[in-house]
CSV table of C-alpha atoms in Angstrom, one decimal:
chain,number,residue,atom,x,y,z
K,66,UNK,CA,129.5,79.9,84.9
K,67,UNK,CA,127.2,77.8,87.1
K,68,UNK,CA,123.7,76.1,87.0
K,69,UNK,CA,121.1,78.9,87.2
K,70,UNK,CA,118.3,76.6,88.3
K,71,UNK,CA,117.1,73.3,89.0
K,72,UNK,CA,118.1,69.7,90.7
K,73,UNK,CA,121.7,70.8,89.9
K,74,UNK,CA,121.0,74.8,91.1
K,75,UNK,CA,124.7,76.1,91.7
K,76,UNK,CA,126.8,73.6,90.4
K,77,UNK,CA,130.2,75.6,88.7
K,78,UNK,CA,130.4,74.7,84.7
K,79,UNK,CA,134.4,74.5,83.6
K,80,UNK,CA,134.6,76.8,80.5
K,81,UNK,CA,136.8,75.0,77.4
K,82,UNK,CA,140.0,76.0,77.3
K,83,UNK,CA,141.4,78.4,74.6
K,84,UNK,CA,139.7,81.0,72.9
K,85,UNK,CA,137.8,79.0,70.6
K,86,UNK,CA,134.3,78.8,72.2
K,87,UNK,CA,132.1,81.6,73.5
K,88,UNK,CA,129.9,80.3,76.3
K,89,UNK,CA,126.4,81.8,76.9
K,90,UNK,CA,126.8,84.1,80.5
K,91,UNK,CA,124.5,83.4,83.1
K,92,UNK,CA,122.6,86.3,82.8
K,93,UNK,CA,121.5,84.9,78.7
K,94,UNK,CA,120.8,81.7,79.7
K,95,UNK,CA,118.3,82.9,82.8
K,96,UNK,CA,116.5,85.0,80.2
K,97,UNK,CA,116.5,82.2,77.6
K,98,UNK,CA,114.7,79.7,80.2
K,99,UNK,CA,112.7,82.5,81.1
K,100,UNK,CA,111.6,82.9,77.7
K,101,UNK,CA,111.3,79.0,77.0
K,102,UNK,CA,110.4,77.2,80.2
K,103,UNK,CA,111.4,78.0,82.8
K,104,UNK,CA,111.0,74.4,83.8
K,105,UNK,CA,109.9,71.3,81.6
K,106,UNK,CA,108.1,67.9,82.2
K,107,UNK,CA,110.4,64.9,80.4
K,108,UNK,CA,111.4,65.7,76.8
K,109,UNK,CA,114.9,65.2,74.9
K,110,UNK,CA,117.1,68.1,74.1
K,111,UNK,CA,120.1,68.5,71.5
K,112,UNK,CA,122.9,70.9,72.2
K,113,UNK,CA,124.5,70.9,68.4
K,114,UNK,CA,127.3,73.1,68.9
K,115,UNK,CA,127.5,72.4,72.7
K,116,UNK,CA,130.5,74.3,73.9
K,117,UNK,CA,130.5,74.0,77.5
K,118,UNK,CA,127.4,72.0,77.1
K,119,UNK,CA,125.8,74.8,79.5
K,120,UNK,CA,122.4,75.3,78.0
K,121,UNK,CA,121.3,71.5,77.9
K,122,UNK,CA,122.8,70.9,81.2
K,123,UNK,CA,120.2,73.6,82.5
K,124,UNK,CA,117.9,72.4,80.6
K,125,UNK,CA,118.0,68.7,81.9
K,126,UNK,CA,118.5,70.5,85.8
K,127,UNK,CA,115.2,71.6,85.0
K,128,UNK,CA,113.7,68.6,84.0
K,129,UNK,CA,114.5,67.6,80.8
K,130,UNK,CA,114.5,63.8,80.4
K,131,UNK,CA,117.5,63.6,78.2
K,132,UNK,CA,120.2,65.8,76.1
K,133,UNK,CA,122.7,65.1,73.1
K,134,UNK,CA,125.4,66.8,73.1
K,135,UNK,CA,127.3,67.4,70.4
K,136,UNK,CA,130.7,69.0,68.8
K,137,UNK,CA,133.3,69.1,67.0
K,138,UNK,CA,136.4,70.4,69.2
K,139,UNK,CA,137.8,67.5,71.4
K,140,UNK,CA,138.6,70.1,74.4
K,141,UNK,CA,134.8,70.6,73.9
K,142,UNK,CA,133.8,67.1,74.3
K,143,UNK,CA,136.0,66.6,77.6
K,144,UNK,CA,134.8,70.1,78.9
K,145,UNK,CA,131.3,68.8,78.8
K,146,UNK,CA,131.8,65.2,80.6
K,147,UNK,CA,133.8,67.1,83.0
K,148,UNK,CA,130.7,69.5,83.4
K,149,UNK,CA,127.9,66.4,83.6
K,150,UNK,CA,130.0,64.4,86.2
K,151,UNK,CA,129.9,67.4,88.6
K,152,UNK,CA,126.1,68.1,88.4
K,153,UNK,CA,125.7,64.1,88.0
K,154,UNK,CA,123.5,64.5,85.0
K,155,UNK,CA,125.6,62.1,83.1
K,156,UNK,CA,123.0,59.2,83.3
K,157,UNK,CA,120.8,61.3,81.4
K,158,UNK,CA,123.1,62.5,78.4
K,159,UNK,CA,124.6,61.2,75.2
K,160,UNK,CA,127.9,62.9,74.0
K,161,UNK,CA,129.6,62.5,70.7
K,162,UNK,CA,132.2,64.5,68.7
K,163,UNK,CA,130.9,64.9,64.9
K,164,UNK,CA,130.0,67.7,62.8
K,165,UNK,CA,126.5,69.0,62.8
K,166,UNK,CA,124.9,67.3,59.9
K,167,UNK,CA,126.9,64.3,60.0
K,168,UNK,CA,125.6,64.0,63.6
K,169,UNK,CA,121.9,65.3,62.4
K,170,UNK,CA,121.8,62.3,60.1
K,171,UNK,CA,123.1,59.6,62.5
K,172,UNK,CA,120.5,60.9,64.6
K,173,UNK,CA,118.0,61.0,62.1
K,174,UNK,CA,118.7,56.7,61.5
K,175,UNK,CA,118.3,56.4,65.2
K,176,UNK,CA,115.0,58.3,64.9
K,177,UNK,CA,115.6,60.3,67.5
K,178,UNK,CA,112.9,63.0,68.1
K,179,UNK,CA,113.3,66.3,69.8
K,180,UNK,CA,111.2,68.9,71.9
K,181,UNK,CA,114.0,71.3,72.4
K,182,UNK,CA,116.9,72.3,70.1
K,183,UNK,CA,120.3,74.4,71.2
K,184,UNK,CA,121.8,76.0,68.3
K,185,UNK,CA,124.8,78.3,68.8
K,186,UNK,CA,126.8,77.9,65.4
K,187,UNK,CA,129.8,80.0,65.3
K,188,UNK,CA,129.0,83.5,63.9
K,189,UNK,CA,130.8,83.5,61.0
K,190,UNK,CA,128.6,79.8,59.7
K,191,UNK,CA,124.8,81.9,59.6
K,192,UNK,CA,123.6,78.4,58.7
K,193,UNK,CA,121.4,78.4,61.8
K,194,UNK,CA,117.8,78.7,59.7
K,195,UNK,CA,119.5,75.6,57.1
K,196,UNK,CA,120.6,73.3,60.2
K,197,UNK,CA,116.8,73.8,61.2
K,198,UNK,CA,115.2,73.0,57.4
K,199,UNK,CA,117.3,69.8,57.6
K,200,UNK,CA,115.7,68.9,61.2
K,201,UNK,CA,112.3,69.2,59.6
K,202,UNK,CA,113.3,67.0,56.4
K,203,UNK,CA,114.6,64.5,58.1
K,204,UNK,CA,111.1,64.5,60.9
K,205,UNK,CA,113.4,64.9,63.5
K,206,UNK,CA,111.3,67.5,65.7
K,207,UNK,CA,108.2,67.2,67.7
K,208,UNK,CA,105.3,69.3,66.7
K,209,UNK,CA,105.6,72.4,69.0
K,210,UNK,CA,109.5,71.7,69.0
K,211,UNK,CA,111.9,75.3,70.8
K,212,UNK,CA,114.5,75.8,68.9
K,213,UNK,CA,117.1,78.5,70.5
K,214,UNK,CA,119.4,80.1,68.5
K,215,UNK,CA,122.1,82.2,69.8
K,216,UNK,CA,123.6,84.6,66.8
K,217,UNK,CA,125.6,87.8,65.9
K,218,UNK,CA,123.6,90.5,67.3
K,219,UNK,CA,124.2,92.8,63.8
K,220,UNK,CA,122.9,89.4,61.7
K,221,UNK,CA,119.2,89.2,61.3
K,222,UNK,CA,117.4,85.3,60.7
K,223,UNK,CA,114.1,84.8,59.5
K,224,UNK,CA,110.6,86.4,61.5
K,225,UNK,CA,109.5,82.9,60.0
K,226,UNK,CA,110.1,80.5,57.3
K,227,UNK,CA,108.5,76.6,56.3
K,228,UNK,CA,106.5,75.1,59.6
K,229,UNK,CA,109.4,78.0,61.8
K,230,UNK,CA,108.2,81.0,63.3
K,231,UNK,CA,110.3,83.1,66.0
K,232,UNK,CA,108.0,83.9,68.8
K,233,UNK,CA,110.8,85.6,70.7
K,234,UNK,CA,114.0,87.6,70.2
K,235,UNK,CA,116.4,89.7,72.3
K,236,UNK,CA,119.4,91.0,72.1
K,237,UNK,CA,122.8,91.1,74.8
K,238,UNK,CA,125.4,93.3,73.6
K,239,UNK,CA,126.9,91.0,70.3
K,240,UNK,CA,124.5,88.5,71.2
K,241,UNK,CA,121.6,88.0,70.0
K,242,UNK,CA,118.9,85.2,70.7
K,243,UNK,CA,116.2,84.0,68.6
K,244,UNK,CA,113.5,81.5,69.8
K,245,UNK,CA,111.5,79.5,66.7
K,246,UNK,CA,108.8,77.1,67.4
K,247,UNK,CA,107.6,74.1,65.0
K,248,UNK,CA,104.5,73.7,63.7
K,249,UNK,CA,104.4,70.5,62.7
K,250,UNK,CA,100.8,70.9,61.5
K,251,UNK,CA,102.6,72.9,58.5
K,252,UNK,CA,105.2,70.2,57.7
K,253,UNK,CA,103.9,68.7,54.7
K,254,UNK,CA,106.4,65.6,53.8
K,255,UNK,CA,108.4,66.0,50.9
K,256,UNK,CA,106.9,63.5,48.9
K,257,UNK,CA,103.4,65.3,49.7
K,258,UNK,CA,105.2,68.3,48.0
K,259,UNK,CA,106.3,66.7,45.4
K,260,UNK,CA,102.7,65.4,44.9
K,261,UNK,CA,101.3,68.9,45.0
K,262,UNK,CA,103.8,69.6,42.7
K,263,UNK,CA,102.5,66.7,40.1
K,264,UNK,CA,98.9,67.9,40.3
K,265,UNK,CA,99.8,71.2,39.4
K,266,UNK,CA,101.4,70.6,36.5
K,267,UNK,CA,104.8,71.6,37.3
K,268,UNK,CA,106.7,68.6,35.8
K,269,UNK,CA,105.5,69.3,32.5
């Protein structure tokens, strides 16, 4: 594994050690920043099961202001400062070990907003499209947010669902990769809902 592209074009990524992470190949993540960039201008990205922490390493090599990253495994969490000290992106990243919606709501107090999200649950969770309602409740994306996620090839998300629509998908052998965008022009607030709710006479 290495940096496809970028300031830090090159650079080798240390895989986690163990059997208990599945990182993205080369060859997915060039088509996923083909797909999605290639190349951005500032923004801040969130790798929520981060692995390696390959995908938001590329995507801050290719311009992304700043990343989160964020898992669970320990091995994980060393794996990726290993991996940002040897393509010296660490001044740009933030790196914690939590779960994913205990992290989404201490990120949600720190009103963090994001332009790019990485999602690459493990396959047997297929809570990728839930992970992605609770982003929107909690007004953590930017209108015209990416979210990439990375799933079981057999298990189909979504076309589209709330303010999501998948604009892209492809598939690599048991991989598959669905891109969403955010339309924040459809994300009523929950208490709007709740007031269209009211006027309609559905708390009767």
């Amino acid at each position: 594994m290495r940096v496809v592209s970028g300031s830090a074009k090159g650079r080798p990524l240390k895989a986690v050690p163990g059997m208990g992470t599945r990182p993205t190949t080369d060859k997915v993540k060039e088509a996923i920043f083909s797909m999605i960039g290639p190349f951005f201008d500032g923004g801040v990205a969130l790798d929520l099961f981060a692995g390696t922490g390959g995908l938001a390493i590329e995507a801050l090599s290719r311009g992304m202001e700043k990343a989160i990253f964020i898992d669970m495994d320990p091995k994980s969490i060393e794996t990726v400062r290993a991996n940002l000290k040897a393509t010296k992106l660490e001044g740009q990243a933030e790196v914690y070990r939590n779960e994913a919606e205990r992290a989404l709501k201490a990120l949600e107090k720190r009103g963090v907003v994001l332009d790019v999200v990485f999602l690459d649950p493990p396959y047997r969770m297929k809570n990728g499209d839930k992970l992605m309602e609770t982003m929107h409740e909690k007004n953590m994306l930017a209108s015209g947010a990416t979210i990439v996620l990375e799933h079981e090839s057999g298990y189909e998300y979504p076309a589209e669902f709330g303010p999501f629509a998948c604009v892209r998908h492809a598939t690599y052998g048991e991989t598959a990769v669905s891109i969403y965008k955010y339309d924040g022009n459809k994300a009523a607030s929950p208490e709007g809902e709740a007031a269209k709710e009211a006027d309609h006479g559905f708390d009767e």
